[in-house]
Amino acid sequence: MTRRAPEILVDVLLLAVATVWGASFLAAKELVAETGVASGVALRFVVAASALGILCLLRRERMPRGRGLVIAALLGCSQAAVIGLETAGVHLTSATNAGLLISLALVFTPVLESIAARSWLPRSYFIAAVAAVAGVALLVSGGGLRAPNPGDALVIAAAVVRAVHVTASGHLTRGREDSTLAVVFVQLVVCALASTAVAGADLAPAVAGLSAAGWVDVIFLGLLCSVFAFVVQLWAVRRTSATRASILMGTEPVWALAVGVAIGGEAVGLPGLSGAALIIAASYAGQAIERRHRRSIAEASGGADGEAVSSGPRSVVATGPRPSP
């Protein structure tokens, strides 16, 4: 039976989001090679905040106030930490490694959420988690087992902080009616201010010396990886199931690997490819186990599970994107 065009369009757009996010690691690596980490992050967030601010103004989005504003600002601080660690990490390791290692947030997040909900995950989930860790060891081995390099370690730290950020986002924003785009805008403003302050006097010369290719990376990271992705999520996840969106957007590490190798010219040996496959497979398996566990609890309690979407490092819910660029 032929599928309807709107459903195909939703699938294509969700895959586009996963693709641009997968390509973001190579773009970030190229950008910070020119500007330095702090200036590169600042440029990305200034562009993203400006563009989303214009969109919120055109849509007349109501900005969060009171407790909602405080929550959005706090989440902006944690998001700034995530992107800062991630960008510093990709500067010191390969874009391929960074794109795969950040997907460990898929493994860490359900553990934190289960602790917060006091509902421990089944044993099979931790088998998947151990498999993911084994995949990391193979990925960073370079042909022989070794400790992760500083860049790998920073990206793993970013995955841990992202898991904390996603868990906090879910719990702090649950039940609130603040506009998703407005909350994301506040976070981007906080990120832009924080990264600009860290860049300090280095930002102006970085902007002045930025090449045309560098500006392409800034626009790509600020507009496509942030604003475009948020708007598409907000539109698409309301027109498909959370499970389908999860599968499509969970292809992000696959695209990170493909872009890093095909465009970035990065070499991944047989141990690295085996590790990449193990990380991706374990992340998907863990995600499926967590989803079944959550649904069984919801059915036992006679409630709905809300069908949250763990769609990779940047998680979303069925009502729109979680605040994460």
mmCIF file of C-alpha atoms in Angstrom:
data_model
loop_
_atom_site.group_PDB
_atom_site.id
_atom_site.type_symbol
_atom_site.label_atom_id
_atom_site.label_comp_id
_atom_site.label_asym_id
_atom_site.label_seq_id
_atom_site.Cartn_x
_atom_site.Cartn_y
_atom_site.Cartn_z
ATOM 1 C CA MET A 1 0.000 0.000 0.000
ATOM 2 C CA THR A 2 1.371 3.408 -0.997
ATOM 3 C CA ARG A 3 2.097 5.748 1.886
ATOM 4 C CA ARG A 4 0.648 9.209 1.871
ATOM 5 C CA ALA A 5 2.935 12.056 0.838
ATOM 6 C CA PRO A 6 2.637 13.965 4.156
ATOM 7 C CA GLU A 7 3.964 10.930 6.044
ATOM 8 C CA ILE A 8 6.883 10.673 3.633
ATOM 9 C CA LEU A 9 7.573 14.378 4.092
ATOM 10 C CA VAL A 10 7.640 13.972 7.878
ATOM 11 C CA ASP A 11 10.120 11.095 7.562
ATOM 12 C CA VAL A 12 12.361 13.037 5.191
ATOM 13 C CA LEU A 13 12.416 16.098 7.446
ATOM 14 C CA LEU A 14 13.206 14.074 10.574
ATOM 15 C CA LEU A 15 16.024 12.363 8.700
ATOM 16 C CA ALA A 16 17.230 15.807 7.606
ATOM 17 C CA VAL A 17 17.451 16.856 11.260
ATOM 18 C CA ALA A 18 19.443 13.718 12.107
ATOM 19 C CA THR A 19 21.721 14.364 9.130
ATOM 20 C CA VAL A 20 22.536 17.981 9.970
ATOM 21 C CA TRP A 21 23.145 17.044 13.590
ATOM 22 C CA GLY A 22 25.450 14.239 12.458
ATOM 23 C CA ALA A 23 27.321 16.694 10.223
ATOM 24 C CA SER A 24 27.544 19.281 13.021
ATOM 25 C CA PHE A 25 30.597 17.606 14.563
ATOM 26 C CA LEU A 26 32.717 18.044 11.444
ATOM 27 C CA ALA A 27 31.463 21.626 10.990
ATOM 28 C CA ALA A 28 32.294 22.447 14.619
ATOM 29 C CA LYS A 29 35.759 20.919 14.268
ATOM 30 C CA GLU A 30 36.479 22.983 11.160
ATOM 31 C CA LEU A 31 35.121 26.184 12.732
ATOM 32 C CA VAL A 32 37.078 26.023 15.992
ATOM 33 C CA ALA A 33 40.256 25.249 14.046
ATOM 34 C CA GLU A 34 39.909 28.839 12.775
ATOM 35 C CA THR A 35 38.413 30.642 15.753
ATOM 36 C CA GLY A 36 39.292 28.679 18.866
ATOM 37 C CA VAL A 37 36.718 26.835 20.967
ATOM 38 C CA ALA A 38 35.188 29.710 22.950
ATOM 39 C CA SER A 39 34.845 32.070 19.976
ATOM 40 C CA GLY A 40 33.408 29.323 17.770
ATOM 41 C CA VAL A 41 30.779 28.416 20.361
ATOM 42 C CA ALA A 42 29.946 32.098 20.890
ATOM 43 C CA LEU A 43 29.445 32.729 17.164
ATOM 44 C CA ARG A 44 27.212 29.670 16.852
ATOM 45 C CA PHE A 45 24.968 30.723 19.726
ATOM 46 C CA VAL A 46 24.786 34.404 18.818
ATOM 47 C CA VAL A 47 23.548 33.462 15.326
ATOM 48 C CA ALA A 48 21.121 30.850 16.697
ATOM 49 C CA ALA A 49 19.710 33.152 19.397
ATOM 50 C CA SER A 50 19.288 36.031 16.939
ATOM 51 C CA ALA A 51 17.481 33.873 14.384
ATOM 52 C CA LEU A 52 15.211 32.196 16.925
ATOM 53 C CA GLY A 53 14.506 35.560 18.522
ATOM 54 C CA ILE A 54 13.236 36.856 15.172
ATOM 55 C CA LEU A 55 11.098 33.726 14.771
ATOM 56 C CA CYS A 56 9.629 34.131 18.270
ATOM 57 C CA LEU A 57 8.877 37.788 17.513
ATOM 58 C CA LEU A 58 7.104 36.903 14.251
ATOM 59 C CA ARG A 59 5.108 34.179 16.023
ATOM 60 C CA ARG A 60 4.462 36.474 18.993
ATOM 61 C CA GLU A 61 5.633 33.816 21.395
ATOM 62 C CA ARG A 62 5.057 34.647 25.056
ATOM 63 C CA MET A 63 8.320 34.578 26.975
ATOM 64 C CA PRO A 64 8.480 32.548 30.209
ATOM 65 C CA ARG A 65 8.220 34.502 33.425
ATOM 66 C CA GLY A 66 8.933 33.942 37.097
ATOM 67 C CA ARG A 67 9.821 30.324 37.873
ATOM 68 C CA GLY A 68 9.597 29.401 34.179
ATOM 69 C CA LEU A 69 12.234 32.003 33.312
ATOM 70 C CA VAL A 70 14.528 30.779 36.101
ATOM 71 C CA ILE A 71 14.170 27.167 34.906
ATOM 72 C CA ALA A 72 14.900 28.135 31.294
ATOM 73 C CA ALA A 73 17.973 30.116 32.376
ATOM 74 C CA LEU A 74 19.298 27.232 34.504
ATOM 75 C CA LEU A 75 18.804 24.807 31.629
ATOM 76 C CA GLY A 76 20.617 27.301 29.415
ATOM 77 C CA CYS A 77 23.611 27.089 31.761
ATOM 78 C CA SER A 78 23.667 23.284 31.604
ATOM 79 C CA GLN A 79 23.245 23.392 27.824
ATOM 80 C CA ALA A 80 26.160 25.816 27.528
ATOM 81 C CA ALA A 81 28.268 23.317 29.499
ATOM 82 C CA VAL A 82 27.227 20.481 27.174
ATOM 83 C CA ILE A 83 28.085 22.318 23.959
ATOM 84 C CA GLY A 84 31.263 23.756 25.450
ATOM 85 C CA LEU A 85 32.544 20.313 26.459
ATOM 86 C CA GLU A 86 31.385 18.773 23.182
ATOM 87 C CA THR A 87 33.084 21.449 21.062
ATOM 88 C CA ALA A 88 36.307 21.357 23.085
ATOM 89 C CA GLY A 89 36.267 17.583 22.709
ATOM 90 C CA VAL A 90 35.739 17.540 18.947
ATOM 91 C CA HIS A 91 38.616 20.021 18.644
ATOM 92 C CA LEU A 92 40.942 17.405 20.173
ATOM 93 C CA THR A 93 39.530 14.206 18.676
ATOM 94 C CA SER A 94 37.960 13.200 15.366
ATOM 95 C CA ALA A 95 34.489 14.313 14.343
ATOM 96 C CA THR A 96 33.637 10.624 13.898
ATOM 97 C CA ASN A 97 34.597 9.761 17.467
ATOM 98 C CA ALA A 98 32.732 12.779 18.838
ATOM 99 C CA GLY A 99 29.541 11.982 16.929
ATOM 100 C CA LEU A 100 29.537 8.396 18.182
ATOM 101 C CA LEU A 101 30.641 9.045 21.759
ATOM 102 C CA ILE A 102 28.000 11.728 22.366
ATOM 103 C CA SER A 103 25.367 9.084 21.583
ATOM 104 C CA LEU A 104 26.256 7.526 24.945
ATOM 105 C CA ALA A 105 23.796 10.067 26.337
ATOM 106 C CA LEU A 106 21.186 7.557 25.132
ATOM 107 C CA VAL A 107 22.596 5.085 27.639
ATOM 108 C CA PHE A 108 23.127 7.528 30.507
ATOM 109 C CA THR A 109 19.793 9.370 30.351
ATOM 110 C CA PRO A 110 17.435 6.464 31.134
ATOM 111 C CA VAL A 111 19.612 5.514 34.122
ATOM 112 C CA LEU A 112 19.283 9.026 35.564
ATOM 113 C CA GLU A 113 15.566 9.114 34.798
ATOM 114 C CA SER A 114 15.041 5.753 36.488
ATOM 115 C CA ILE A 115 16.879 7.000 39.586
ATOM 116 C CA ALA A 116 14.745 10.144 39.644
ATOM 117 C CA ALA A 117 11.557 8.076 39.217
ATOM 118 C CA ARG A 118 12.752 5.397 41.690
ATOM 119 C CA SER A 119 11.983 2.727 39.104
ATOM 120 C CA TRP A 120 15.081 0.660 38.336
ATOM 121 C CA LEU A 121 15.664 -0.550 34.807
ATOM 122 C CA PRO A 122 15.702 -4.272 33.925
ATOM 123 C CA ARG A 123 18.976 -6.211 33.858
ATOM 124 C CA SER A 124 18.923 -6.409 30.052
ATOM 125 C CA TYR A 125 19.343 -2.624 29.887
ATOM 126 C CA PHE A 126 22.659 -2.800 31.724
ATOM 127 C CA ILE A 127 23.856 -5.547 29.404
ATOM 128 C CA ALA A 128 23.275 -3.071 26.553
ATOM 129 C CA ALA A 129 25.088 -0.389 28.549
ATOM 130 C CA VAL A 130 28.127 -2.648 29.028
ATOM 131 C CA ALA A 131 28.087 -3.388 25.284
ATOM 132 C CA ALA A 132 28.118 0.368 24.586
ATOM 133 C CA VAL A 133 31.123 0.825 26.884
ATOM 134 C CA ALA A 134 32.890 -2.035 25.087
ATOM 135 C CA GLY A 135 32.133 -0.226 21.832
ATOM 136 C CA VAL A 136 33.782 2.913 23.206
ATOM 137 C CA ALA A 137 36.901 0.919 24.087
ATOM 138 C CA LEU A 138 37.104 -0.422 20.539
ATOM 139 C CA LEU A 139 36.399 2.983 18.974
ATOM 140 C CA VAL A 140 39.192 4.785 20.819
ATOM 141 C CA SER A 141 41.632 1.867 20.708
ATOM 142 C CA GLY A 142 43.417 2.951 17.530
ATOM 143 C CA GLY A 143 44.287 -0.668 16.845
ATOM 144 C CA GLY A 144 45.383 -1.371 20.409
ATOM 145 C CA LEU A 145 43.551 -0.824 23.682
ATOM 146 C CA ARG A 146 44.343 2.514 25.283
ATOM 147 C CA ALA A 147 42.667 5.140 27.426
ATOM 148 C CA PRO A 148 40.516 7.733 25.636
ATOM 149 C CA ASN A 149 42.485 10.821 24.580
ATOM 150 C CA PRO A 150 41.554 14.175 26.179
ATOM 151 C CA GLY A 151 39.119 14.954 23.342
ATOM 152 C CA ASP A 152 37.335 11.609 23.714
ATOM 153 C CA ALA A 153 37.135 12.129 27.479
ATOM 154 C CA LEU A 154 35.629 15.607 27.043
ATOM 155 C CA VAL A 155 32.942 14.270 24.676
ATOM 156 C CA ILE A 156 32.105 11.462 27.114
ATOM 157 C CA ALA A 157 31.826 14.119 29.848
ATOM 158 C CA ALA A 158 29.532 16.084 27.517
ATOM 159 C CA ALA A 159 27.349 12.973 27.114
ATOM 160 C CA VAL A 160 27.057 12.667 30.908
ATOM 161 C CA VAL A 161 26.167 16.350 31.326
ATOM 162 C CA ARG A 162 23.696 16.085 28.426
ATOM 163 C CA ALA A 163 21.991 13.186 30.196
ATOM 164 C CA VAL A 164 21.698 15.338 33.323
ATOM 165 C CA HIS A 165 20.408 18.228 31.209
ATOM 166 C CA VAL A 166 17.770 16.111 29.453
ATOM 167 C CA THR A 167 16.620 14.543 32.737
ATOM 168 C CA ALA A 168 16.409 17.944 34.422
ATOM 169 C CA SER A 169 14.568 19.362 31.400
ATOM 170 C CA GLY A 170 11.918 16.679 31.650
ATOM 171 C CA HIS A 171 11.356 17.045 35.375
ATOM 172 C CA LEU A 172 11.606 20.825 35.673
ATOM 173 C CA THR A 173 9.383 21.617 32.671
ATOM 174 C CA ARG A 174 6.780 18.873 33.187
ATOM 175 C CA GLY A 175 3.306 20.307 33.588
ATOM 176 C CA ARG A 176 4.353 23.809 32.567
ATOM 177 C CA GLU A 177 2.703 25.565 29.634
ATOM 178 C CA ASP A 178 5.576 27.820 28.585
ATOM 179 C CA SER A 179 6.122 28.043 24.827
ATOM 180 C CA THR A 180 8.745 25.526 23.732
ATOM 181 C CA LEU A 181 10.347 27.950 21.290
ATOM 182 C CA ALA A 182 10.391 30.690 23.923
ATOM 183 C CA VAL A 183 12.083 28.403 26.453
ATOM 184 C CA VAL A 184 14.656 27.368 23.848
ATOM 185 C CA PHE A 185 15.226 31.041 22.979
ATOM 186 C CA VAL A 186 15.985 31.885 26.611
ATOM 187 C CA GLN A 187 18.443 29.002 26.747
ATOM 188 C CA LEU A 188 20.165 30.126 23.566
ATOM 189 C CA VAL A 189 20.470 33.673 24.924
ATOM 190 C CA VAL A 190 22.069 32.327 28.119
ATOM 191 C CA CYS A 191 24.421 30.172 26.039
ATOM 192 C CA ALA A 192 25.323 33.138 23.814
ATOM 193 C CA LEU A 193 26.023 35.407 26.795
ATOM 194 C CA ALA A 194 28.058 32.761 28.639
ATOM 195 C CA SER A 195 30.160 31.764 25.625
ATOM 196 C CA THR A 196 30.708 35.398 24.625
ATOM 197 C CA ALA A 197 31.937 36.164 28.147
ATOM 198 C CA VAL A 198 34.327 33.191 28.039
ATOM 199 C CA ALA A 199 35.620 34.195 24.581
ATOM 200 C CA GLY A 200 36.179 37.746 25.804
ATOM 201 C CA ALA A 201 38.657 39.814 23.792
ATOM 202 C CA ASP A 202 39.382 36.875 21.449
ATOM 203 C CA LEU A 203 35.944 37.059 19.840
ATOM 204 C CA ALA A 204 36.392 40.250 17.805
ATOM 205 C CA PRO A 205 39.639 39.175 16.066
ATOM 206 C CA ALA A 206 38.124 35.713 15.470
ATOM 207 C CA VAL A 207 35.161 37.317 13.681
ATOM 208 C CA ALA A 208 37.412 39.641 11.688
ATOM 209 C CA GLY A 209 39.646 36.809 10.519
ATOM 210 C CA LEU A 210 36.910 34.291 9.741
ATOM 211 C CA SER A 211 37.080 32.856 6.226
ATOM 212 C CA ALA A 212 34.106 32.299 3.906
ATOM 213 C CA ALA A 213 34.172 28.592 4.785
ATOM 214 C CA GLY A 214 34.158 29.545 8.456
ATOM 215 C CA TRP A 215 31.051 31.689 7.994
ATOM 216 C CA VAL A 216 29.374 28.766 6.218
ATOM 217 C CA ASP A 217 30.088 26.620 9.293
ATOM 218 C CA VAL A 218 28.701 29.329 11.603
ATOM 219 C CA ILE A 219 25.490 29.620 9.588
ATOM 220 C CA PHE A 220 25.185 25.840 9.345
ATOM 221 C CA LEU A 221 25.620 25.353 13.099
ATOM 222 C CA GLY A 222 23.522 28.336 14.137
ATOM 223 C CA LEU A 223 20.648 28.106 11.673
ATOM 224 C CA LEU A 224 20.384 24.525 10.404
ATOM 225 C CA CYS A 225 21.577 22.642 13.497
ATOM 226 C CA SER A 226 19.613 24.826 15.894
ATOM 227 C CA VAL A 227 16.711 26.864 14.504
ATOM 228 C CA PHE A 228 15.835 24.613 11.540
ATOM 229 C CA ALA A 229 16.090 21.478 13.679
ATOM 230 C CA PHE A 230 13.891 22.920 16.443
ATOM 231 C CA VAL A 231 11.172 24.089 14.078
ATOM 232 C CA VAL A 232 11.173 20.800 12.162
ATOM 233 C CA GLN A 233 10.941 18.802 15.392
ATOM 234 C CA LEU A 234 8.102 20.935 16.640
ATOM 235 C CA TRP A 235 6.216 20.400 13.375
ATOM 236 C CA ALA A 236 7.162 16.780 12.606
ATOM 237 C CA VAL A 237 6.845 14.994 15.945
ATOM 238 C CA ARG A 238 3.222 16.141 16.146
ATOM 239 C CA ARG A 239 2.514 14.317 12.886
ATOM 240 C CA THR A 240 4.071 10.936 13.567
ATOM 241 C CA SER A 241 4.487 8.489 16.433
ATOM 242 C CA ALA A 242 7.172 9.040 19.039
ATOM 243 C CA THR A 243 8.612 5.613 18.244
ATOM 244 C CA ARG A 244 8.945 6.430 14.540
ATOM 245 C CA ALA A 245 10.528 9.808 15.291
ATOM 246 C CA SER A 246 12.894 8.079 17.715
ATOM 247 C CA ILE A 247 14.073 5.615 15.074
ATOM 248 C CA LEU A 248 14.545 8.259 12.376
ATOM 249 C CA MET A 249 16.331 10.824 14.534
ATOM 250 C CA GLY A 250 18.329 8.127 16.284
ATOM 251 C CA THR A 251 20.314 7.746 13.049
ATOM 252 C CA GLU A 252 22.372 10.822 14.027
ATOM 253 C CA PRO A 253 25.527 8.836 15.000
ATOM 254 C CA VAL A 254 25.305 6.956 11.695
ATOM 255 C CA TRP A 255 25.372 10.263 9.817
ATOM 256 C CA ALA A 256 28.227 11.519 12.021
ATOM 257 C CA LEU A 257 30.243 8.458 11.023
ATOM 258 C CA ALA A 258 29.350 8.797 7.327
ATOM 259 C CA VAL A 259 30.141 12.526 7.170
ATOM 260 C CA GLY A 260 33.374 12.169 9.134
ATOM 261 C CA VAL A 261 34.664 9.451 6.823
ATOM 262 C CA ALA A 262 33.247 10.568 3.451
ATOM 263 C CA ILE A 263 33.695 14.354 3.754
ATOM 264 C CA GLY A 264 36.189 14.795 6.571
ATOM 265 C CA GLY A 265 38.464 12.066 5.266
ATOM 266 C CA GLU A 266 38.802 10.560 8.734
ATOM 267 C CA ALA A 267 40.079 6.981 8.893
ATOM 268 C CA VAL A 268 38.244 4.406 10.989
ATOM 269 C CA GLY A 269 39.948 1.012 11.156
ATOM 270 C CA LEU A 270 38.272 -2.342 11.687
ATOM 271 C CA PRO A 271 38.338 -2.056 15.521
ATOM 272 C CA GLY A 272 36.861 1.436 15.241
ATOM 273 C CA LEU A 273 34.117 0.293 12.864
ATOM 274 C CA SER A 274 33.323 -2.614 15.194
ATOM 275 C CA GLY A 275 33.136 -0.200 18.121
ATOM 276 C CA ALA A 276 30.925 2.200 16.163
ATOM 277 C CA ALA A 277 28.521 -0.612 15.264
ATOM 278 C CA LEU A 278 28.462 -1.801 18.882
ATOM 279 C CA ILE A 279 27.747 1.704 20.243
ATOM 280 C CA ILE A 280 24.916 2.297 17.771
ATOM 281 C CA ALA A 281 23.388 -1.174 18.271
ATOM 282 C CA ALA A 282 23.655 -0.973 22.071
ATOM 283 C CA SER A 283 22.140 2.527 22.102
ATOM 284 C CA TYR A 284 19.166 1.389 20.036
ATOM 285 C CA ALA A 285 18.731 -1.765 22.134
ATOM 286 C CA GLY A 286 18.912 0.195 25.379
ATOM 287 C CA GLN A 287 16.417 2.715 24.056
ATOM 288 C CA ALA A 288 13.964 -0.050 23.093
ATOM 289 C CA ILE A 289 14.352 -1.778 26.483
ATOM 290 C CA GLU A 290 13.782 1.501 28.340
ATOM 291 C CA ARG A 291 10.692 2.283 26.251
ATOM 292 C CA ARG A 292 9.162 -1.149 26.918
ATOM 293 C CA HIS A 293 9.945 -0.806 30.626
ATOM 294 C CA ARG A 294 8.297 2.621 30.779
ATOM 295 C CA ARG A 295 5.201 1.362 28.960
ATOM 296 C CA SER A 296 4.861 -1.684 31.214
ATOM 297 C CA ILE A 297 4.945 0.574 34.273
ATOM 298 C CA ALA A 298 2.359 2.890 32.705
ATOM 299 C CA GLU A 299 0.076 -0.042 31.856
ATOM 300 C CA ALA A 300 0.431 -1.480 35.355
ATOM 301 C CA SER A 301 -0.549 1.854 36.871
ATOM 302 C CA GLY A 302 -3.362 2.347 34.358
ATOM 303 C CA GLY A 303 -1.819 5.576 32.991
ATOM 304 C CA ALA A 304 -0.367 6.804 29.719
ATOM 305 C CA ASP A 305 3.361 6.873 29.173
ATOM 306 C CA GLY A 306 3.364 10.185 27.332
ATOM 307 C CA GLU A 307 5.493 8.501 24.696
ATOM 308 C CA ALA A 308 8.636 10.515 25.281
ATOM 309 C CA VAL A 309 11.093 10.309 22.431
ATOM 310 C CA SER A 310 14.713 9.568 23.229
ATOM 311 C CA SER A 311 15.923 10.492 19.798
ATOM 312 C CA GLY A 312 19.613 10.516 20.357
ATOM 313 C CA PRO A 313 21.741 13.134 22.046
ATOM 314 C CA ARG A 314 19.108 15.793 21.390
ATOM 315 C CA SER A 315 15.962 14.342 22.908
ATOM 316 C CA VAL A 316 12.439 15.511 22.113
ATOM 317 C CA VAL A 317 8.958 14.788 23.363
ATOM 318 C CA ALA A 318 5.804 14.309 21.387
ATOM 319 C CA THR A 319 4.743 17.883 22.037
ATOM 320 C CA GLY A 320 7.909 19.446 20.675
ATOM 321 C CA PRO A 321 11.670 19.642 21.095
ATOM 322 C CA ARG A 322 13.359 19.496 24.429
ATOM 323 C CA PRO A 323 15.576 22.520 25.006
ATOM 324 C CA SER A 324 18.749 21.284 23.377
ATOM 325 C CA PRO A 325 20.468 22.706 20.305
#
